[in-house]
mmCIF file of C-alpha atoms in Angstrom:
data_model
loop_
_atom_site.group_PDB
_atom_site.id
_atom_site.type_symbol
_atom_site.label_atom_id
_atom_site.label_comp_id
_atom_site.label_asym_id
_atom_site.label_seq_id
_atom_site.Cartn_x
_atom_site.Cartn_y
_atom_site.Cartn_z
ATOM 1 C CA MET T 276 20.011 1.784 -14.073
ATOM 2 C CA ASP T 277 16.987 2.691 -16.682
ATOM 3 C CA PHE T 278 14.692 4.461 -14.940
ATOM 4 C CA THR T 279 12.750 5.536 -17.898
ATOM 5 C CA TYR T 280 9.508 4.105 -18.621
ATOM 6 C CA ASP T 281 8.628 1.937 -21.822
ATOM 7 C CA ASP T 282 5.718 2.654 -24.275
ATOM 8 C CA GLU T 283 3.529 0.273 -22.662
ATOM 9 C CA GLN T 284 4.607 1.368 -18.961
ATOM 10 C CA ILE T 285 3.810 4.637 -20.018
ATOM 11 C CA ALA T 286 0.253 3.681 -21.824
ATOM 12 C CA LEU T 287 -0.892 1.970 -18.629
ATOM 13 C CA ARG T 288 0.212 4.793 -16.383
ATOM 14 C CA ASP T 289 -1.779 7.276 -18.482
ATOM 15 C CA SER T 290 -5.128 5.453 -18.922
ATOM 16 C CA VAL T 291 -5.126 4.466 -15.034
ATOM 17 C CA ARG T 292 -4.393 8.480 -14.518
ATOM 18 C CA SER T 293 -7.092 9.808 -17.214
ATOM 19 C CA LEU T 294 -9.596 7.018 -15.589
ATOM 20 C CA VAL T 295 -9.336 7.687 -11.919
ATOM 21 C CA GLY T 296 -8.920 11.666 -12.585
ATOM 22 C CA LYS T 297 -11.943 11.692 -14.205
ATOM 23 C CA ALA T 298 -13.613 10.139 -11.480
ATOM 24 C CA TYR T 299 -12.017 12.219 -8.751
ATOM 25 C CA ALA T 300 -11.399 15.530 -10.222
ATOM 26 C CA ASP T 301 -13.636 17.072 -7.696
ATOM 27 C CA PHE T 302 -12.263 16.305 -4.511
ATOM 28 C CA GLY T 303 -15.655 16.411 -3.066
ATOM 29 C CA GLN T 304 -16.807 13.619 -5.069
ATOM 30 C CA ARG T 305 -14.086 11.369 -2.689
ATOM 31 C CA ARG T 306 -15.182 12.582 0.576
ATOM 32 C CA GLU T 307 -19.032 11.805 -0.382
ATOM 33 C CA ILE T 308 -18.083 8.333 -1.426
ATOM 34 C CA VAL T 309 -15.605 7.568 1.760
ATOM 35 C CA ALA T 310 -18.498 8.633 3.367
ATOM 36 C CA THR T 311 -20.832 5.923 2.786
ATOM 37 C CA GLU T 312 -20.528 1.900 2.182
ATOM 38 C CA PRO T 313 -18.534 0.489 1.323
ATOM 39 C CA GLY T 314 -16.110 3.378 1.213
ATOM 40 C CA TYR T 315 -15.487 3.171 -2.876
ATOM 41 C CA ASP T 316 -16.633 3.398 -6.098
ATOM 42 C CA GLU T 317 -17.848 -0.052 -7.462
ATOM 43 C CA GLY T 318 -18.611 1.382 -10.299
ATOM 44 C CA LEU T 319 -15.120 2.481 -10.803
ATOM 45 C CA TRP T 320 -14.125 -1.103 -9.220
ATOM 46 C CA ARG T 321 -15.781 -2.798 -12.135
ATOM 47 C CA LYS T 322 -13.850 -0.806 -14.731
ATOM 48 C CA PHE T 323 -10.274 -1.137 -13.102
ATOM 49 C CA ALA T 324 -11.784 -4.946 -14.021
ATOM 50 C CA GLU T 325 -12.639 -4.180 -17.507
ATOM 51 C CA MET T 326 -8.973 -2.614 -17.915
ATOM 52 C CA GLY T 327 -7.481 -5.362 -16.220
ATOM 53 C CA LEU T 328 -5.794 -3.478 -13.228
ATOM 54 C CA LEU T 329 -6.875 -6.500 -11.256
ATOM 55 C CA GLY T 330 -5.074 -9.120 -12.739
ATOM 56 C CA LEU T 331 -1.898 -7.024 -13.367
ATOM 57 C CA PRO T 332 0.320 -9.178 -10.938
ATOM 58 C CA PHE T 333 -0.850 -12.362 -11.613
ATOM 59 C CA SER T 334 0.202 -15.003 -14.352
ATOM 60 C CA GLU T 335 -1.703 -15.694 -17.350
ATOM 61 C CA GLU T 336 -2.392 -19.075 -16.374
ATOM 62 C CA ASP T 337 -4.572 -17.575 -13.391
ATOM 63 C CA GLY T 338 -6.635 -15.068 -15.427
ATOM 64 C CA GLY T 339 -4.053 -12.356 -15.120
ATOM 65 C CA MET T 340 -1.764 -9.631 -17.289
ATOM 66 C CA GLY T 341 1.821 -11.324 -15.682
ATOM 67 C CA ALA T 342 3.198 -7.907 -14.762
ATOM 68 C CA GLY T 343 5.431 -6.939 -12.340
ATOM 69 C CA ALA T 344 6.174 -4.576 -9.369
ATOM 70 C CA VAL T 345 7.038 -2.121 -11.829
ATOM 71 C CA GLU T 346 3.671 -1.813 -13.432
ATOM 72 C CA VAL T 347 1.735 -2.298 -9.698
ATOM 73 C CA GLY T 348 3.712 0.580 -9.177
ATOM 74 C CA LEU T 349 2.563 2.578 -11.623
ATOM 75 C CA VAL T 350 -0.756 1.946 -10.597
ATOM 76 C CA SER T 351 -0.647 2.683 -7.129
ATOM 77 C CA ALA T 352 1.109 5.792 -7.990
ATOM 78 C CA GLU T 353 -1.942 7.501 -9.703
ATOM 79 C CA LEU T 354 -4.321 5.903 -6.906
ATOM 80 C CA GLY T 355 -2.165 7.889 -4.840
ATOM 81 C CA ARG T 356 -2.544 11.282 -6.573
ATOM 82 C CA VAL T 357 -5.937 11.392 -6.658
ATOM 83 C CA LEU T 358 -6.562 9.520 -3.008
ATOM 84 C CA ALA T 359 -8.299 6.903 -4.661
ATOM 85 C CA PRO T 360 -10.152 4.733 -1.736
ATOM 86 C CA GLU T 361 -9.968 1.573 -4.314
ATOM 87 C CA PRO T 362 -8.859 -1.457 -2.415
ATOM 88 C CA PHE T 363 -6.021 -1.447 -4.889
ATOM 89 C CA LEU T 364 -3.780 -2.261 -2.109
ATOM 90 C CA SER T 365 -5.375 -4.707 0.038
ATOM 91 C CA MET T 366 -6.980 -7.069 -2.014
ATOM 92 C CA VAL T 367 -5.257 -7.311 -5.257
ATOM 93 C CA VAL T 368 -1.719 -6.596 -4.005
ATOM 94 C CA MET T 369 -1.716 -8.293 -0.701
ATOM 95 C CA ALA T 370 -4.823 -10.786 -0.467
ATOM 96 C CA GLY T 371 -4.578 -11.881 -3.770
ATOM 97 C CA GLY T 372 -0.611 -11.970 -3.918
ATOM 98 C CA ALA T 373 -1.053 -14.271 -1.065
ATOM 99 C CA VAL T 374 -3.141 -16.717 -3.047
ATOM 100 C CA ALA T 375 -0.788 -16.266 -5.601
ATOM 101 C CA ALA T 376 2.055 -17.520 -3.587
ATOM 102 C CA ALA T 377 0.946 -20.008 -1.674
ATOM 103 C CA GLY T 378 -2.022 -21.563 -2.971
ATOM 104 C CA THR T 379 -2.265 -24.670 -5.148
ATOM 105 C CA ALA T 380 -3.204 -24.822 -8.765
ATOM 106 C CA GLN T 381 -6.353 -25.511 -8.400
ATOM 107 C CA GLN T 382 -7.121 -22.964 -5.625
ATOM 108 C CA ARG T 383 -5.371 -20.308 -7.613
ATOM 109 C CA ALA T 384 -8.173 -21.224 -10.352
ATOM 110 C CA ASP T 385 -11.129 -21.061 -7.819
ATOM 111 C CA VAL T 386 -10.048 -17.617 -6.229
ATOM 112 C CA LEU T 387 -8.078 -15.319 -8.874
ATOM 113 C CA PRO T 388 -10.415 -15.348 -11.637
ATOM 114 C CA ALA T 389 -13.270 -14.037 -9.603
ATOM 115 C CA LEU T 390 -10.500 -11.297 -8.046
ATOM 116 C CA VAL T 391 -9.615 -10.366 -11.872
ATOM 117 C CA ALA T 392 -13.032 -10.032 -12.754
ATOM 118 C CA GLY T 393 -13.644 -7.916 -9.872
ATOM 119 C CA GLU T 394 -16.667 -10.301 -8.573
ATOM 120 C CA ARG T 395 -15.076 -11.364 -5.248
ATOM 121 C CA ILE T 396 -14.087 -9.524 -2.491
ATOM 122 C CA LEU T 397 -10.682 -11.169 -0.950
ATOM 123 C CA ALA T 398 -9.114 -9.525 2.140
ATOM 124 C CA LEU T 399 -6.068 -10.560 4.217
ATOM 125 C CA ALA T 400 -6.182 -11.263 8.018
ATOM 126 C CA HIS T 401 -2.771 -11.161 9.307
ATOM 127 C CA ASP T 402 -2.290 -8.216 11.213
ATOM 128 C CA GLU T 403 -3.014 -9.222 15.183
ATOM 129 C CA PRO T 404 -3.754 -6.801 18.292
ATOM 130 C CA GLY T 405 -0.686 -6.333 20.340
ATOM 131 C CA ARG T 406 1.614 -7.436 17.248
ATOM 132 C CA ARG T 407 2.496 -5.430 14.483
ATOM 133 C CA TRP T 408 5.027 -5.634 10.992
ATOM 134 C CA VAL T 409 5.630 -9.321 11.784
ATOM 135 C CA THR T 410 5.690 -12.264 9.455
ATOM 136 C CA THR T 411 4.601 -14.601 11.480
ATOM 137 C CA ALA T 412 0.926 -15.359 13.152
ATOM 138 C CA LYS T 413 0.364 -15.693 17.245
ATOM 139 C CA GLY T 414 -3.219 -14.378 17.837
ATOM 140 C CA VAL T 415 -4.681 -17.169 15.839
ATOM 141 C CA THR T 416 -4.160 -20.773 16.122
ATOM 142 C CA ALA T 417 -4.814 -23.350 13.516
ATOM 143 C CA ALA T 418 -5.735 -26.847 14.785
ATOM 144 C CA GLU T 419 -6.452 -30.168 13.129
ATOM 145 C CA SER T 420 -8.893 -32.740 13.753
ATOM 146 C CA GLN T 421 -9.647 -36.036 11.372
ATOM 147 C CA GLY T 422 -8.491 -33.892 8.005
ATOM 148 C CA SER T 423 -10.184 -30.697 9.116
ATOM 149 C CA TRP T 424 -8.698 -27.446 10.130
ATOM 150 C CA LEU T 425 -10.493 -25.106 12.444
ATOM 151 C CA LEU T 426 -8.521 -21.642 13.470
ATOM 152 C CA THR T 427 -9.626 -19.750 16.898
ATOM 153 C CA GLY T 428 -8.294 -15.939 17.976
ATOM 154 C CA THR T 429 -8.452 -12.551 16.833
ATOM 155 C CA LYS T 430 -7.419 -10.647 13.797
ATOM 156 C CA GLU T 431 -7.115 -6.479 13.430
ATOM 157 C CA PRO T 432 -6.829 -4.777 11.407
ATOM 158 C CA VAL T 433 -8.264 -6.133 8.449
ATOM 159 C CA LEU T 434 -8.048 -4.000 5.597
ATOM 160 C CA HIS T 435 -11.951 -3.961 4.001
ATOM 161 C CA GLY T 436 -12.344 -7.285 5.471
ATOM 162 C CA ALA T 437 -16.071 -6.552 6.657
ATOM 163 C CA ARG T 438 -17.551 -7.375 3.465
ATOM 164 C CA ALA T 439 -15.062 -10.094 2.100
ATOM 165 C CA ASP T 440 -16.982 -13.107 0.447
ATOM 166 C CA GLN T 441 -13.369 -14.592 1.393
ATOM 167 C CA LEU T 442 -10.535 -14.046 3.933
ATOM 168 C CA VAL T 443 -6.871 -15.157 3.486
ATOM 169 C CA VAL T 444 -5.872 -15.970 7.324
ATOM 170 C CA SER T 445 -2.275 -16.412 9.080
ATOM 171 C CA ALA T 446 -2.502 -19.141 12.032
ATOM 172 C CA ALA T 447 0.394 -20.449 14.090
ATOM 173 C CA LEU T 448 0.269 -24.083 13.215
ATOM 174 C CA PRO T 449 0.443 -27.064 15.777
ATOM 175 C CA ALA T 450 3.607 -27.962 14.607
ATOM 176 C CA GLY T 451 5.347 -24.619 14.631
ATOM 177 C CA GLY T 452 5.722 -22.293 11.967
ATOM 178 C CA THR T 453 2.390 -19.971 10.273
ATOM 179 C CA GLY T 454 0.189 -21.155 7.705
ATOM 180 C CA LEU T 455 -2.155 -19.627 5.767
ATOM 181 C CA PHE T 456 -5.754 -20.826 5.804
ATOM 182 C CA LEU T 457 -9.050 -19.863 3.130
ATOM 183 C CA VAL T 458 -11.953 -18.960 5.233
ATOM 184 C CA ASP T 459 -15.207 -18.164 3.599
ATOM 185 C CA GLY T 460 -17.116 -14.893 4.375
ATOM 186 C CA ASP T 461 -19.953 -17.207 5.459
ATOM 187 C CA ALA T 462 -18.281 -19.570 7.792
ATOM 188 C CA THR T 463 -19.274 -20.898 11.438
ATOM 189 C CA GLY T 464 -17.836 -18.879 14.553
ATOM 190 C CA LEU T 465 -16.529 -15.717 11.897
ATOM 191 C CA VAL T 466 -17.689 -12.626 13.630
ATOM 192 C CA ARG T 467 -16.764 -9.235 11.721
ATOM 193 C CA SER T 468 -16.793 -6.061 12.742
ATOM 194 C CA GLY T 469 -16.276 -3.396 10.264
ATOM 195 C CA TYR T 470 -15.627 0.813 10.541
ATOM 196 C CA ALA T 471 -14.140 3.380 9.087
ATOM 197 C CA THR T 472 -10.435 4.591 9.589
ATOM 198 C CA TYR T 473 -9.626 8.163 10.265
ATOM 199 C CA GLU T 474 -8.582 8.912 6.616
ATOM 200 C CA GLY T 475 -11.414 7.182 5.159
ATOM 201 C CA GLY T 476 -10.423 3.713 4.733
ATOM 202 C CA ARG T 477 -12.311 0.293 5.768
ATOM 203 C CA ALA T 478 -10.960 -1.848 8.721
ATOM 204 C CA ALA T 479 -12.661 -4.674 10.417
ATOM 205 C CA HIS T 480 -12.104 -6.662 13.823
ATOM 206 C CA ILE T 481 -12.193 -9.894 12.863
ATOM 207 C CA ALA T 482 -13.021 -12.659 15.495
ATOM 208 C CA LEU T 483 -12.982 -16.904 14.764
ATOM 209 C CA ASN T 484 -13.951 -19.340 17.293
ATOM 210 C CA ASP T 485 -13.410 -23.146 15.906
ATOM 211 C CA THR T 486 -14.120 -21.417 12.237
ATOM 212 C CA PRO T 487 -13.794 -24.386 9.200
ATOM 213 C CA ALA T 488 -10.537 -23.482 7.227
ATOM 214 C CA THR T 489 -8.835 -24.783 3.992
ATOM 215 C CA PRO T 490 -5.199 -24.662 3.765
ATOM 216 C CA LEU T 491 -3.703 -22.523 1.126
ATOM 217 C CA GLY T 492 -1.341 -24.801 -0.200
ATOM 218 C CA LYS T 493 0.275 -27.835 1.311
ATOM 219 C CA PRO T 494 -1.523 -28.650 5.055
ATOM 220 C CA GLY T 495 0.679 -27.904 7.612
ATOM 221 C CA ALA T 496 3.362 -26.191 5.482
ATOM 222 C CA ASP T 497 5.051 -23.159 6.996
ATOM 223 C CA GLN T 498 4.048 -20.217 4.900
ATOM 224 C CA SER T 499 6.449 -17.049 6.817
ATOM 225 C CA THR T 500 8.660 -16.473 3.878
ATOM 226 C CA VAL T 501 5.660 -16.148 1.799
ATOM 227 C CA ILE T 502 4.506 -13.784 3.790
ATOM 228 C CA GLY T 503 7.261 -12.046 4.182
ATOM 229 C CA SER T 504 7.625 -11.623 0.323
ATOM 230 C CA VAL T 505 3.719 -10.856 -0.125
ATOM 231 C CA LEU T 506 4.501 -7.580 2.483
ATOM 232 C CA ASP T 507 7.599 -6.683 0.800
ATOM 233 C CA HIS T 508 5.495 -6.068 -2.232
ATOM 234 C CA ALA T 509 2.639 -4.340 -0.260
ATOM 235 C CA ARG T 510 5.460 -1.928 0.575
ATOM 236 C CA MET T 511 6.663 -1.344 -2.560
ATOM 237 C CA ALA T 512 3.155 -0.186 -3.838
ATOM 238 C CA ILE T 513 2.785 1.850 -0.698
ATOM 239 C CA CYS T 514 5.918 3.547 -1.728
ATOM 240 C CA HIS T 515 4.517 4.330 -5.078
ATOM 241 C CA GLU T 516 1.347 5.510 -3.748
ATOM 242 C CA ALA T 517 2.798 7.756 -1.427
ATOM 243 C CA LEU T 518 4.779 9.127 -4.144
ATOM 244 C CA GLY T 519 1.869 9.751 -6.051
ATOM 245 C CA ALA T 520 0.437 11.493 -2.992
ATOM 246 C CA MET T 521 3.558 13.690 -2.529
ATOM 247 C CA ASP T 522 3.439 14.691 -6.199
ATOM 248 C CA VAL T 523 0.344 16.411 -5.592
ATOM 249 C CA ALA T 524 1.347 17.920 -2.030
ATOM 250 C CA LEU T 525 4.071 19.836 -3.702
ATOM 251 C CA SER T 526 2.572 21.122 -6.806
ATOM 252 C CA THR T 527 -0.606 21.874 -4.595
ATOM 253 C CA THR T 528 1.523 23.882 -2.381
ATOM 254 C CA THR T 529 3.860 25.494 -5.344
ATOM 255 C CA GLU T 530 0.809 26.926 -7.131
ATOM 256 C CA TYR T 531 -0.737 27.940 -3.853
ATOM 257 C CA LEU T 532 2.605 29.943 -3.329
ATOM 258 C CA LYS T 533 1.957 31.746 -6.506
ATOM 259 C CA SER T 534 -1.409 32.694 -5.829
ATOM 260 C CA ARG T 535 -1.835 33.347 -2.248
ATOM 261 C CA LYS T 536 -0.867 37.148 -1.864
ATOM 262 C CA GLN T 537 0.492 39.142 1.633
ATOM 263 C CA PHE T 538 1.535 42.694 1.869
ATOM 264 C CA GLY T 539 0.180 42.562 -1.309
ATOM 265 C CA VAL T 540 2.806 40.208 -3.368
ATOM 266 C CA PRO T 541 2.664 36.534 -3.895
ATOM 267 C CA LEU T 542 3.803 34.205 -1.140
ATOM 268 C CA SER T 543 5.995 32.849 -3.555
ATOM 269 C CA THR T 544 8.323 36.120 -3.545
ATOM 270 C CA PHE T 545 9.261 35.301 0.003
ATOM 271 C CA GLN T 546 12.507 33.855 0.138
ATOM 272 C CA ALA T 547 12.290 31.567 3.079
ATOM 273 C CA LEU T 548 8.900 30.114 1.640
ATOM 274 C CA THR T 549 10.496 29.302 -1.538
ATOM 275 C CA PHE T 550 13.719 27.769 0.191
ATOM 276 C CA ARG T 551 11.172 25.507 2.319
ATOM 277 C CA ALA T 552 9.185 24.436 -1.167
ATOM 278 C CA SER T 553 12.686 23.654 -2.980
ATOM 279 C CA ASP T 554 13.562 21.298 0.132
ATOM 280 C CA MET T 555 10.441 19.862 -0.614
ATOM 281 C CA TYR T 556 11.168 19.200 -3.958
ATOM 282 C CA VAL T 557 14.708 17.842 -3.240
ATOM 283 C CA SER T 558 13.400 15.556 -0.557
ATOM 284 C CA LEU T 559 10.609 14.289 -3.112
ATOM 285 C CA GLU T 560 13.225 13.707 -6.254
ATOM 286 C CA LEU T 561 15.542 11.679 -4.057
ATOM 287 C CA THR T 562 12.541 9.379 -2.923
ATOM 288 C CA ARG T 563 11.571 8.822 -6.658
ATOM 289 C CA SER T 564 15.087 7.661 -7.772
ATOM 290 C CA ILE T 565 15.651 5.251 -4.229
ATOM 291 C CA VAL T 566 12.046 3.882 -5.006
ATOM 292 C CA LEU T 567 12.525 3.208 -8.670
ATOM 293 C CA TRP T 568 15.666 1.434 -7.688
ATOM 294 C CA ALA T 569 14.095 -0.588 -5.266
ATOM 295 C CA THR T 570 11.114 -1.442 -7.140
ATOM 296 C CA MET T 571 13.411 -2.824 -10.124
ATOM 297 C CA VAL T 572 15.415 -4.686 -7.736
ATOM 298 C CA LEU T 573 11.995 -6.353 -6.525
ATOM 299 C CA ALA T 574 10.737 -7.027 -9.680
ATOM 300 C CA ASP T 575 14.354 -9.097 -10.254
ATOM 301 C CA ALA T 576 14.459 -10.858 -6.818
ATOM 302 C CA ASP T 577 14.472 -14.497 -8.306
ATOM 303 C CA GLY T 578 18.553 -14.177 -7.556
ATOM 304 C CA ASP T 579 18.464 -12.659 -4.472
ATOM 305 C CA PRO T 580 15.424 -11.931 -2.240
ATOM 306 C CA GLY T 581 17.401 -11.440 0.553
ATOM 307 C CA GLY T 582 18.741 -8.147 -1.096
ATOM 308 C CA ALA T 583 15.454 -7.555 -2.642
ATOM 309 C CA SER T 584 13.742 -7.123 0.986
ATOM 310 C CA GLN T 585 16.442 -4.762 1.779
ATOM 311 C CA ALA T 586 15.950 -2.913 -0.864
ATOM 312 C CA VAL T 587 12.268 -2.700 -0.420
ATOM 313 C CA ALA T 588 13.096 -1.636 3.384
ATOM 314 C CA ARG T 589 15.528 1.433 2.370
ATOM 315 C CA ALA T 590 12.973 2.482 0.126
ATOM 316 C CA SER T 591 10.278 2.145 2.940
ATOM 317 C CA LEU T 592 13.261 4.571 5.298
ATOM 318 C CA GLN T 593 13.301 7.347 2.768
ATOM 319 C CA VAL T 594 9.436 7.532 2.373
ATOM 320 C CA SER T 595 8.634 7.239 5.744
ATOM 321 C CA ARG T 596 10.760 10.287 6.145
ATOM 322 C CA ALA T 597 9.989 11.762 2.993
ATOM 323 C CA SER T 598 6.400 12.020 3.500
ATOM 324 C CA ARG T 599 6.419 13.095 6.620
ATOM 325 C CA HIS T 600 8.270 16.051 5.489
ATOM 326 C CA LEU T 601 6.277 17.144 2.632
ATOM 327 C CA GLY T 602 3.205 16.358 4.404
ATOM 328 C CA GLN T 603 4.283 18.786 7.467
ATOM 329 C CA GLU T 604 5.666 21.423 5.267
ATOM 330 C CA ALA T 605 2.461 21.472 2.817
ATOM 331 C CA ILE T 606 0.379 22.270 5.438
ATOM 332 C CA GLN T 607 2.707 24.539 7.256
ATOM 333 C CA LEU T 608 3.204 26.848 3.870
ATOM 334 C CA HIS T 609 -0.642 26.369 3.428
ATOM 335 C CA GLY T 610 -1.833 27.582 6.760
ATOM 336 C CA GLY T 611 -4.670 27.096 8.454
ATOM 337 C CA ILE T 612 -6.611 26.400 5.460
ATOM 338 C CA ALA T 613 -4.621 22.982 5.303
ATOM 339 C CA MET T 614 -6.128 21.534 8.796
ATOM 340 C CA THR T 615 -9.934 21.814 7.198
ATOM 341 C CA ALA T 616 -11.418 18.616 6.356
ATOM 342 C CA GLU T 617 -12.624 20.042 2.979
ATOM 343 C CA TYR T 618 -9.131 21.053 1.881
ATOM 344 C CA LEU T 619 -6.774 18.584 -0.169
ATOM 345 C CA VAL T 620 -3.550 19.044 1.514
ATOM 346 C CA GLY T 621 -4.526 17.690 5.120
ATOM 347 C CA ASN T 622 -5.926 15.065 3.508
ATOM 348 C CA LEU T 623 -2.826 13.636 1.601
ATOM 349 C CA THR T 624 -1.055 14.040 4.985
ATOM 350 C CA ALA T 625 -3.676 11.798 6.628
ATOM 351 C CA ARG T 626 -2.978 9.437 3.891
ATOM 352 C CA LEU T 627 0.617 9.359 3.659
ATOM 353 C CA THR T 628 0.757 8.739 7.637
ATOM 354 C CA VAL T 629 -1.753 5.879 7.327
ATOM 355 C CA LEU T 630 0.557 4.043 4.599
ATOM 356 C CA ASP T 631 3.342 5.154 6.935
ATOM 357 C CA HIS T 632 2.478 3.126 9.472
ATOM 358 C CA LEU T 633 0.724 0.611 7.747
ATOM 359 C CA LEU T 634 3.067 -2.563 7.107
ATOM 360 C CA GLY T 635 5.875 -0.539 9.504
ATOM 361 C CA ASP T 636 7.439 3.106 9.735
ATOM 362 C CA GLY T 637 10.453 4.859 9.524
ATOM 363 C CA ARG T 638 12.043 3.043 12.962
ATOM 364 C CA HIS T 639 10.907 -0.402 12.039
ATOM 365 C CA HIS T 640 12.919 0.050 8.878
ATOM 366 C CA LEU T 641 15.856 1.482 9.991
ATOM 367 C CA ALA T 642 16.219 -1.444 12.755
ATOM 368 C CA ARG T 643 15.604 -3.920 10.266
ATOM 369 C CA LEU T 644 18.629 -2.442 8.166
ATOM 370 C CA ALA T 645 20.329 -2.201 11.444
ATOM 371 C CA ALA T 646 20.234 -5.443 12.237
ATOM 372 C CA GLY T 647 21.942 -6.447 9.027
ATOM 373 C CA VAL T 648 25.127 -4.221 9.024
ATOM 374 C CA SER T 649 27.323 -6.910 10.945
ATOM 375 C CA GLU T 650 27.167 -9.275 7.670
ATOM 376 C CA TYR T 651 28.820 -6.342 5.457
ATOM 377 C CA ALA T 652 32.394 -6.795 4.870
ATOM 378 C CA SER T 653 34.530 -4.887 6.960
ATOM 379 C CA VAL T 654 37.120 -2.194 4.819
ATOM 380 C CA GLU T 655 40.470 -0.723 5.656
ATOM 381 C CA PRO T 656 40.293 3.270 6.001
ATOM 382 C CA LEU T 657 41.648 5.200 3.016
ATOM 383 C CA ASP T 658 45.559 6.144 4.265
ATOM 384 C CA SER T 659 45.689 9.901 5.009
#
């Protein structure tokens, strides 16, 4: 496989790096932004819209750029490098991805152009208390009455759900299966309680009580397969965001080892420490190769969606292991300063931990892969 980017992809990467690099050149600026509502820079979000970043994964017919998983990954990696709190993952990849995959032509025309223009806040409400990393809904149920649909139940956590103008909600259908519904932010029976997550993000507890909703796509259709595909695309974006964060964790650590002195000499002169930094580099590059491979498999998933999902699980497992390795080693090699809220390395590790648990940790993906081992054909052992 050719892992090199073409000229357009390199230009996209450089443009995003320049934009977010200037916005968050000072880590203190990022801390100030996440400390106040809405938890991200709304001015920078408008610039994302002007650059076309919010429309990357959507078709040109829906007002987007018609790009794919590779381009989404490039943007996600640059956001991860500076710990940008902008909700590209939750609004564009997850919520917008659900509308693009399941919505009718009219629904896509009503929702996506406003999202692409940065004029509408969209959130995917799928996770439920006590259930995680599944493609079905149970805690929220849908009921049909005289052609209208009502939703009842609880969703949490819902990323950036407290201020969303519109919610994409998964719900258990009366006849079985899981449907997707559009719920307006001012709908009756909708109660939202927002809060800050420990790494500076935003989430919400959402309660629905006979809340009016509009089926996304065909009424009564089981959308669990669509949800699975959307979550896999989000997992791939998470892998790239983690790559960006791990890249900076390694470079920050190696620079610290070169500049910090102990016993009158730089830490980089101690062989044991350079070995540990080398192990960090090996983990990062192995992860980069697997993530790029899985991204290209996902981008060409039309012929084999099952194979794409397996590739995403493999990449997610490696990212889970590597992010823990690099995060812990970066903190250890920095010493006590890395644990302070003002220092970058500890915050990188906190974000990597959140990403690891957002849509499935390493154990979850390992279990997914192990469950499919029996499907492989057996082979005869080599002769001695």
